[in-house]
Short mmCIF file of C-alpha atoms and ligand atoms in Angstrom, two decimals:
data_model
loop_
_atom_site.label_atom_id
_atom_site.label_comp_id
_atom_site.label_asym_id
_atom_site.label_seq_id
_atom_site.Cartn_x
_atom_site.Cartn_y
_atom_site.Cartn_z
CA UNK A 1 179.64 49.00 122.97
CA UNK A 2 180.29 50.91 126.20
CA UNK A 3 183.83 51.58 127.34
CA UNK A 4 185.12 52.21 130.83
CA UNK A 5 187.95 54.73 130.72
CA UNK A 6 189.93 56.16 133.61
CA UNK A 7 189.85 59.94 133.72
CA UNK A 8 192.45 61.72 135.82
CA UNK A 9 191.49 65.42 135.81
CA UNK A 10 194.78 66.40 137.51
CA UNK A 11 195.26 69.76 139.22
CA UNK A 12 195.66 73.43 138.24
CA UNK A 13 193.70 73.92 134.99
CA UNK A 14 193.32 70.12 134.69
CA UNK A 15 189.76 69.76 136.07
CA UNK A 16 188.21 72.45 133.84
CA UNK A 17 189.86 71.31 130.59
CA UNK A 18 189.01 67.68 131.47
CA UNK A 19 185.36 68.61 131.92
CA UNK A 20 185.39 70.40 128.53
CA UNK A 21 187.01 67.36 126.87
CA UNK A 22 184.57 64.93 128.51
CA UNK A 23 181.53 66.90 127.26
CA UNK A 24 182.98 67.01 123.72
CA UNK A 25 183.67 63.26 123.63
CA UNK A 26 180.24 62.41 125.10
CA UNK A 27 178.58 64.53 122.40
CA UNK A 28 179.85 62.10 119.72
CA UNK A 29 177.50 59.43 121.10
CA UNK A 30 180.31 56.99 122.00
CA UNK A 31 179.23 55.39 125.30
CA UNK A 32 181.95 55.92 127.87
CA UNK A 33 181.74 55.32 131.63
CA UNK A 34 184.36 57.71 132.96
CA UNK A 35 186.04 56.35 136.08
CA UNK A 36 187.25 59.53 137.75
CA UNK A 37 190.50 59.19 139.69
CA UNK A 38 192.13 61.92 141.72
CA UNK A 39 195.88 62.46 141.63
CA UNK A 40 198.24 65.39 142.10
CA UNK A 41 199.00 68.11 144.61
CA UNK A 42 195.36 68.49 145.71
CA UNK A 43 195.10 64.92 147.06
CA UNK A 44 198.33 64.89 149.09
CA UNK A 45 196.47 65.67 152.36
CA UNK A 46 193.75 63.09 151.75
CA UNK A 47 195.92 60.13 150.69
CA UNK A 48 199.45 61.09 151.81
CA UNK A 49 200.68 60.63 148.24
CA UNK A 50 200.02 62.45 144.96
CA UNK A 51 199.60 59.08 143.19
CA UNK A 52 197.31 56.80 145.24
CA UNK A 53 197.44 53.08 144.40
CA UNK A 54 193.85 53.09 143.20
CA UNK A 55 194.80 55.38 140.30
CA UNK A 56 197.29 52.86 138.91
CA UNK A 57 194.89 49.98 139.64
CA UNK A 58 192.15 51.77 137.73
CA UNK A 59 194.37 52.18 134.63
CA UNK A 60 195.51 48.56 134.92
CA UNK A 61 191.87 47.45 135.00
CA UNK A 62 190.57 49.70 132.22
CA UNK A 63 193.74 49.72 130.05
CA UNK A 64 193.02 53.25 128.82
CA UNK A 65 193.22 56.58 130.69
CA UNK A 66 193.08 60.23 129.77
CA UNK A 67 194.61 62.77 132.11
CA UNK A 68 194.92 66.47 132.63
CA UNK A 69 198.24 67.97 133.72
CA UNK A 70 199.62 67.51 137.22
CA UNK A 71 201.88 70.01 138.98
CA UNK A 72 205.37 68.87 139.97
CA UNK A 73 206.66 71.11 142.79
CA UNK A 74 210.18 72.35 142.10
CA UNK A 75 212.85 71.56 144.71
CA UNK A 76 210.63 70.17 147.48
CA UNK A 77 207.49 68.03 147.66
CA UNK A 78 206.98 64.97 145.51
CA UNK A 79 208.53 63.54 142.36
CA UNK A 80 206.70 63.83 139.06
CA UNK A 81 203.42 61.89 139.08
CA UNK A 82 203.56 61.89 135.29
CA UNK A 83 206.93 60.13 135.21
CA UNK A 84 205.83 57.72 138.00
CA UNK A 85 202.73 56.71 136.00
CA UNK A 86 204.76 56.10 132.83
CA UNK A 87 207.21 53.95 134.80
CA UNK A 88 204.60 52.00 136.78
CA UNK A 89 202.71 51.05 133.60
CA UNK A 90 205.78 50.70 131.31
CA UNK A 91 204.36 53.23 128.85
CA UNK A 92 207.37 53.09 126.58
CA UNK A 93 206.14 55.05 123.59
CA UNK A 94 205.44 58.77 123.72
CA UNK A 95 203.48 59.86 120.68
CA UNK A 96 203.42 63.58 119.92
CA UNK A 97 201.81 64.63 116.65
CA UNK A 98 202.42 68.23 115.52
CA UNK A 99 200.17 69.64 112.80
CA UNK A 100 199.22 73.14 111.67
CA UNK A 101 195.68 74.33 112.22
CA UNK A 102 194.25 77.29 110.34
CA UNK A 103 193.55 80.16 112.72
CA UNK A 104 196.58 79.50 114.94
CA UNK A 105 199.34 82.07 114.48
CA UNK A 106 202.61 80.47 113.42
CA UNK A 107 205.56 81.15 111.12
CA UNK A 108 204.81 77.90 109.27
CA UNK A 109 201.85 76.42 107.43
CA UNK A 110 201.04 72.82 106.59
CA UNK A 111 203.19 71.20 109.26
CA UNK A 112 202.31 67.55 109.67
CA UNK A 113 204.86 65.65 111.72
CA UNK A 114 204.73 62.91 114.33
CA UNK A 115 207.36 62.42 116.98
CA UNK A 116 207.62 58.91 118.40
CA UNK A 117 209.79 59.24 121.48
CA UNK A 118 211.21 56.40 123.56
CA UNK A 119 210.02 56.94 127.14
CA UNK A 120 212.06 54.67 129.43
CA UNK A 121 215.79 54.68 128.57
CA UNK A 122 218.58 57.03 127.58
CA UNK A 123 219.72 59.85 129.86
CA UNK A 124 216.24 59.82 131.49
CA UNK A 125 216.84 56.38 133.05
CA UNK A 126 217.67 58.19 136.31
CA UNK A 127 221.08 56.52 136.77
CA UNK A 128 223.18 59.42 138.02
CA UNK A 129 226.20 59.87 140.24
CA UNK A 130 226.74 63.18 142.02
CA UNK A 131 230.10 64.91 141.59
CA UNK A 132 232.37 64.09 144.51
CA UNK A 133 230.24 61.17 145.83
CA UNK A 134 231.92 57.85 146.67
CA UNK A 135 230.03 56.26 143.80
CA UNK A 136 231.19 58.86 141.27
CA UNK A 137 234.81 58.53 142.45
CA UNK A 138 234.60 54.72 142.26
CA UNK A 139 233.05 54.88 138.80
CA UNK A 140 235.76 57.25 137.58
CA UNK A 141 238.43 54.85 138.90
CA UNK A 142 236.72 51.98 137.09
CA UNK A 143 236.59 53.99 133.85
CA UNK A 144 240.30 54.84 134.12
CA UNK A 145 241.22 51.21 134.80
CA UNK A 146 239.38 50.24 131.61
CA UNK A 147 241.36 52.75 129.57
CA UNK A 148 238.74 55.53 129.53
CA UNK A 149 240.03 59.09 129.71
CA UNK A 150 238.38 62.01 131.49
CA UNK A 151 239.58 65.54 130.81
CA UNK A 152 238.68 66.50 134.41
CA UNK A 153 237.93 64.10 137.24
CA UNK A 154 235.61 66.42 139.23
CA UNK A 155 232.67 65.25 137.11
CA UNK A 156 229.07 64.33 137.87
CA UNK A 157 227.99 61.37 135.75
CA UNK A 158 224.68 60.49 134.08
CA UNK A 159 224.48 57.11 132.38
CA UNK A 160 222.88 56.71 128.96
CA UNK A 161 221.59 53.15 128.50
CA UNK A 162 220.15 52.33 125.06
CA UNK A 163 219.23 48.68 124.59
CA UNK A 164 218.41 46.46 121.63
CA UNK A 165 215.07 45.55 123.23
CA UNK A 166 214.13 49.16 124.03
CA UNK A 167 215.17 50.40 120.58
CA UNK A 168 213.43 47.59 118.75
CA UNK A 169 210.08 48.11 120.45
CA UNK A 170 210.03 51.89 119.95
CA UNK A 171 211.10 51.73 116.30
CA UNK A 172 208.58 48.98 115.59
CA UNK A 173 205.94 51.13 117.27
CA UNK A 174 206.85 53.99 114.89
CA UNK A 175 206.51 51.77 111.79
CA UNK A 176 203.26 50.19 112.96
CA UNK A 177 201.88 53.67 113.63
CA UNK A 178 203.06 54.83 110.18
CA UNK A 179 201.40 51.87 108.48
CA UNK A 180 198.13 52.25 110.39
CA UNK A 181 197.93 55.99 109.71
CA UNK A 182 198.91 55.77 106.04
CA UNK A 183 202.20 57.59 106.53
CA UNK A 184 205.05 57.24 104.07
CA UNK A 185 208.35 57.53 105.88
CA UNK A 186 210.10 56.88 109.21
CA UNK A 187 213.25 58.85 110.00
CA UNK A 188 215.46 57.52 112.83
CA UNK A 189 217.15 60.34 114.75
CA UNK A 190 220.54 59.73 116.39
CA UNK A 191 224.10 60.91 116.99
CA UNK A 192 225.70 57.62 116.00
CA UNK A 193 228.82 59.29 114.62
CA UNK A 194 229.81 60.27 118.18
CA UNK A 195 228.05 57.74 120.46
CA UNK A 196 228.77 54.53 118.64
CA UNK A 197 227.61 52.05 121.27
CA UNK A 198 224.35 53.73 122.30
CA UNK A 199 223.10 55.80 119.35
CA UNK A 200 225.00 53.50 116.97
CA UNK A 201 223.02 50.59 118.37
CA UNK A 202 219.76 52.53 118.00
CA UNK A 203 220.56 53.26 114.36
CA UNK A 204 221.50 49.66 113.57
CA UNK A 205 218.29 48.34 115.15
CA UNK A 206 216.23 51.02 113.37
CA UNK A 207 217.61 49.95 110.00
CA UNK A 208 216.99 46.27 110.77
CA UNK A 209 213.39 46.92 111.84
CA UNK A 210 212.87 49.10 108.75
CA UNK A 211 213.60 46.06 106.54
CA UNK A 212 210.38 44.48 107.85
CA UNK A 213 208.38 47.41 106.43
CA UNK A 214 209.19 47.65 102.69
CA UNK A 215 206.01 49.70 102.13
CA UNK A 216 207.41 52.54 104.26
CA UNK A 217 210.52 54.53 103.42
CA UNK A 218 213.34 54.30 105.94
CA UNK A 219 215.96 56.97 106.49
CA UNK A 220 217.99 58.47 109.31
CA UNK A 221 219.31 61.88 110.32
CA UNK A 222 221.93 63.04 112.79
CA UNK A 223 220.07 65.03 115.44
CA UNK A 224 221.80 68.39 114.92
CA UNK A 225 221.15 68.24 111.19
CA UNK A 226 217.57 67.14 111.98
CA UNK A 227 217.01 70.38 113.94
CA UNK A 228 218.14 72.50 111.01
CA UNK A 229 216.16 70.47 108.49
CA UNK A 230 212.96 70.76 110.55
CA UNK A 231 213.32 74.53 110.63
CA UNK A 232 214.21 74.82 106.93
CA UNK A 233 212.32 71.98 105.22
CA UNK A 234 209.78 70.43 107.60
CA UNK A 235 207.71 69.23 104.64
CA UNK A 236 210.36 66.57 103.86
CA UNK A 237 209.62 64.70 107.10
CA UNK A 238 206.82 62.51 108.35
CA UNK A 239 207.28 60.17 111.37
CA UNK A 240 210.43 60.69 113.47
CA UNK A 241 211.60 57.76 115.65
CA UNK A 242 213.72 59.13 118.47
CA UNK A 243 215.56 58.03 121.59
CA UNK A 244 214.25 59.74 124.73
CA UNK A 245 216.33 62.95 124.90
CA UNK A 246 216.23 63.86 121.20
CA UNK A 247 212.48 63.10 121.15
CA UNK A 248 211.88 65.44 124.08
CA UNK A 249 213.78 68.30 122.47
CA UNK A 250 212.45 67.79 118.95
CA UNK A 251 208.85 67.60 120.14
CA UNK A 252 209.12 71.08 121.65
CA UNK A 253 210.76 72.29 118.45
CA UNK A 254 207.83 70.84 116.50
CA UNK A 255 205.32 72.43 118.92
CA UNK A 256 207.05 75.72 118.10
CA UNK A 257 206.48 75.09 114.39
CA UNK A 258 202.70 74.79 114.94
CA UNK A 259 202.26 77.80 117.23
CA UNK A 260 202.90 76.56 120.74
CA UNK A 261 202.28 73.97 123.42
CA UNK A 262 198.63 74.96 123.88
CA UNK A 263 197.71 73.03 120.73
CA UNK A 264 199.89 69.94 121.25
CA UNK A 265 198.28 66.55 122.02
CA UNK A 266 200.16 63.51 123.31
CA UNK A 267 199.93 59.87 124.34
CA UNK A 268 201.99 57.46 126.41
CA UNK A 269 201.49 53.92 125.17
CA UNK A 270 202.73 50.53 126.42
CA UNK A 271 202.04 46.91 125.48
CA UNK A 272 198.93 46.78 127.64
CA UNK A 273 198.03 50.28 128.78
CA UNK A 274 197.78 53.76 127.35
CA UNK A 275 197.59 57.12 129.11
CA UNK A 276 196.62 60.08 126.92
CA UNK A 277 197.70 63.56 128.02
CA UNK A 278 198.41 66.93 126.44
CA UNK A 279 202.00 68.18 126.26
CA UNK A 280 201.34 71.35 128.29
CA UNK A 281 201.37 71.65 132.10
CA UNK A 282 198.93 72.72 134.83
CA UNK A 283 199.29 76.53 134.36
CA UNK A 284 198.34 77.09 138.06
CA UNK A 285 197.84 80.85 137.72
CA UNK A 286 194.84 80.27 135.42
CA UNK A 287 193.24 77.53 137.55
CA UNK A 288 189.49 77.88 138.08
CA UNK A 289 189.10 80.95 135.84
CA UNK A 290 187.33 79.21 132.90
CA UNK A 291 189.89 80.95 130.69
CA UNK A 292 192.44 78.50 129.24
CA UNK A 293 192.26 76.61 125.99
CA UNK A 294 191.12 72.97 126.26
CA UNK A 295 192.14 72.25 122.62
CA UNK A 296 195.30 70.24 123.40
CA UNK A 297 193.33 67.90 125.65
CA UNK A 298 190.45 67.69 123.15
CA UNK A 299 192.95 66.79 120.38
CA UNK A 300 194.44 64.29 122.85
CA UNK A 301 190.98 62.68 123.07
CA UNK A 302 191.12 62.25 119.26
CA UNK A 303 194.20 60.03 119.74
CA UNK A 304 192.36 58.14 122.49
CA UNK A 305 189.25 57.57 120.37
CA UNK A 306 191.40 56.22 117.52
CA UNK A 307 193.24 53.97 119.98
CA UNK A 308 189.98 52.33 121.13
CA UNK A 309 188.86 51.93 117.51
CA UNK A 310 186.30 54.78 117.40
CA UNK A 311 187.69 56.39 114.25
CA UNK A 312 184.45 57.99 113.15
CA UNK A 313 184.02 59.76 116.49
CA UNK A 314 187.70 60.75 116.39
CA UNK A 315 187.19 62.36 112.97
CA UNK A 316 184.09 64.19 114.20
CA UNK A 317 185.94 65.69 117.17
CA UNK A 318 188.97 66.60 115.06
CA UNK A 319 186.96 68.22 112.24
CA UNK A 320 184.75 70.19 114.64
CA UNK A 321 187.75 71.47 116.62
CA UNK A 322 189.61 72.40 113.43
CA UNK A 323 186.57 74.29 112.09
CA UNK A 324 185.89 76.21 115.33
CA UNK A 325 189.51 77.34 115.46
CA UNK A 326 189.58 78.28 111.77
CA UNK A 327 186.42 80.40 112.17
CA UNK A 328 188.02 82.18 115.14
CA UNK A 329 184.69 83.40 116.64
CA UNK A 330 184.48 81.17 119.72
CA UNK A 331 188.10 80.73 120.69
CA UNK A 332 190.05 81.39 123.89
CA UNK A 333 192.37 84.32 124.65
CA UNK A 334 195.53 82.57 123.45
CA UNK A 335 193.96 82.28 119.98
CA UNK A 336 192.89 85.91 119.98
CA UNK A 337 189.30 85.36 121.16
CA UNK A 338 187.20 86.00 124.25
CA UNK A 339 185.51 82.63 124.75
CA UNK A 340 186.14 80.72 127.97
CA UNK A 341 187.14 77.07 128.38
CA UNK A 342 183.50 75.97 128.43
CA UNK A 343 182.58 78.36 125.57
CA UNK A 344 184.97 76.85 123.02
CA UNK A 345 183.83 73.37 124.11
CA UNK A 346 180.19 74.41 123.53
CA UNK A 347 181.08 75.64 120.02
CA UNK A 348 182.82 72.33 119.22
CA UNK A 349 179.84 70.34 120.53
CA UNK A 350 177.43 72.44 118.39
CA UNK A 351 179.50 71.56 115.29
CA UNK A 352 179.63 67.86 116.18
CA UNK A 353 175.86 67.77 116.57
CA UNK A 354 174.94 69.91 113.55
P1 NAD B 1 202.50 75.16 131.60
O1 NAD B 1 202.33 74.45 130.31
O2 NAD B 1 201.62 74.72 132.72
O3 NAD B 1 202.21 76.72 131.42
C1 NAD B 1 203.06 77.65 130.78
C2 NAD B 1 202.21 78.76 130.20
O4 NAD B 1 201.64 78.27 128.99
C3 NAD B 1 201.00 79.16 131.05
O5 NAD B 1 201.30 80.12 132.00
C4 NAD B 1 200.05 79.67 130.00
O6 NAD B 1 200.40 80.99 129.65
C5 NAD B 1 200.33 78.77 128.82
N1 NAD B 1 199.41 77.63 128.74
C6 NAD B 1 199.63 76.33 129.07
N2 NAD B 1 198.56 75.59 128.82
C7 NAD B 1 197.64 76.41 128.30
C8 NAD B 1 196.30 76.23 127.83
N3 NAD B 1 195.71 75.03 127.85
N4 NAD B 1 195.64 77.31 127.35
C9 NAD B 1 196.20 78.51 127.33
N5 NAD B 1 197.46 78.77 127.75
C10 NAD B 1 198.17 77.73 128.24
O7 NAD B 1 204.05 75.04 132.00
P2 NAD B 1 204.81 75.29 133.34
O8 NAD B 1 204.36 76.60 133.94
O9 NAD B 1 206.23 75.07 133.02
O10 NAD B 1 204.36 74.12 134.32
C11 NAD B 1 203.36 74.24 135.33
C12 NAD B 1 203.31 72.92 136.07
O11 NAD B 1 202.86 71.88 135.20
C13 NAD B 1 204.65 72.45 136.62
O12 NAD B 1 204.45 71.96 137.93
C14 NAD B 1 205.05 71.33 135.70
O13 NAD B 1 205.85 70.37 136.33
C15 NAD B 1 203.71 70.74 135.32
N6 NAD B 1 203.71 69.99 134.05
C16 NAD B 1 202.93 68.90 134.00
C17 NAD B 1 202.85 68.18 132.82
C18 NAD B 1 201.97 66.95 132.80
O14 NAD B 1 201.12 66.81 133.67
N7 NAD B 1 202.15 66.06 131.85
C19 NAD B 1 203.54 68.59 131.68
C20 NAD B 1 204.30 69.76 131.75
C21 NAD B 1 204.39 70.47 132.96
#
């Protein structure tokens, strides 16, 4: 069966790592028509926006997309295309596996964790009131009238909504993922002892959803303790179900456990659509040099192949990538080698086809 998949190469190092990934996936024999869609800083002049409508329409049509990183200018310019895509397609689940690979320098071995991060709520909902604005002053008055106390009134305010619906769907996603992937345990991460009505709600819903999955162990950890535990005893953990902010922080912590962002794959998944993208950014200073490591995007394609049901091809890509990195002969500079972006892809393709 042939698939049509949207490919968004992105900008910076995006196009070259996307090309490497595409060649690796094609070498498995899975028939994919790649529908290439341009987005990012490079298309601003052509379309007047970094996220033209046809990009979203293409993902809506094809249901599955894989993308390279896209630059978000700091201070001026446009808002994050990555965040806009997640919002437009309601990609509520951010999946970030973190596993050790032999040949990658790290303080830890045998890490095998999966962060499932809620992508739409929490302090990232974008509901903020600037210090001194009429809205902030009005809100502070409202809080005082309702018996709330502020130590100082010259405060900026960010709202943290956590809903039953949002918590239920992300926790269920974590359990379904655990079941599908043969994982043993889901740990809900929270700070329910302090934030009783937001994190407390998340914890309650997580425990209720856990009752529907008696085959998988359910537990919870307070986020500060979770940080220490991950550093001291990462082997005790498996799938972590997290509200947005804790998931963001813990996924970088877990990337640190496996030797850095360059190896970290990711996926943004909704009810109908999925956009697969590595955790790292567009590294503009390396753009066009055929130098950077395409591994994170290639491992991201493993998640995509599993998502469309091509498990055998996913295993082939994963095993070949793992073996090339373990051998250490044809790897990029960040892994201590001299191969270029296309060189490591060639080595992976040779393994897949041998
Ligand atoms: P970055 O991940 O682009 O780069 C930081 C450093 O990490 C690079 O200078 C490089 O040394 C190293 N690095 C990153 N990817 C690598 C790879 N594949 N191989 C080898 N080394 C690699 O982070 P940044 O500099 O903070 O961000 C650059 C731009 O990317 C920003 O505009 C940011 O907003 C954007 N960004 C986009 C996404 C996304 O598209 N999802 C994610 C993160 C950052």
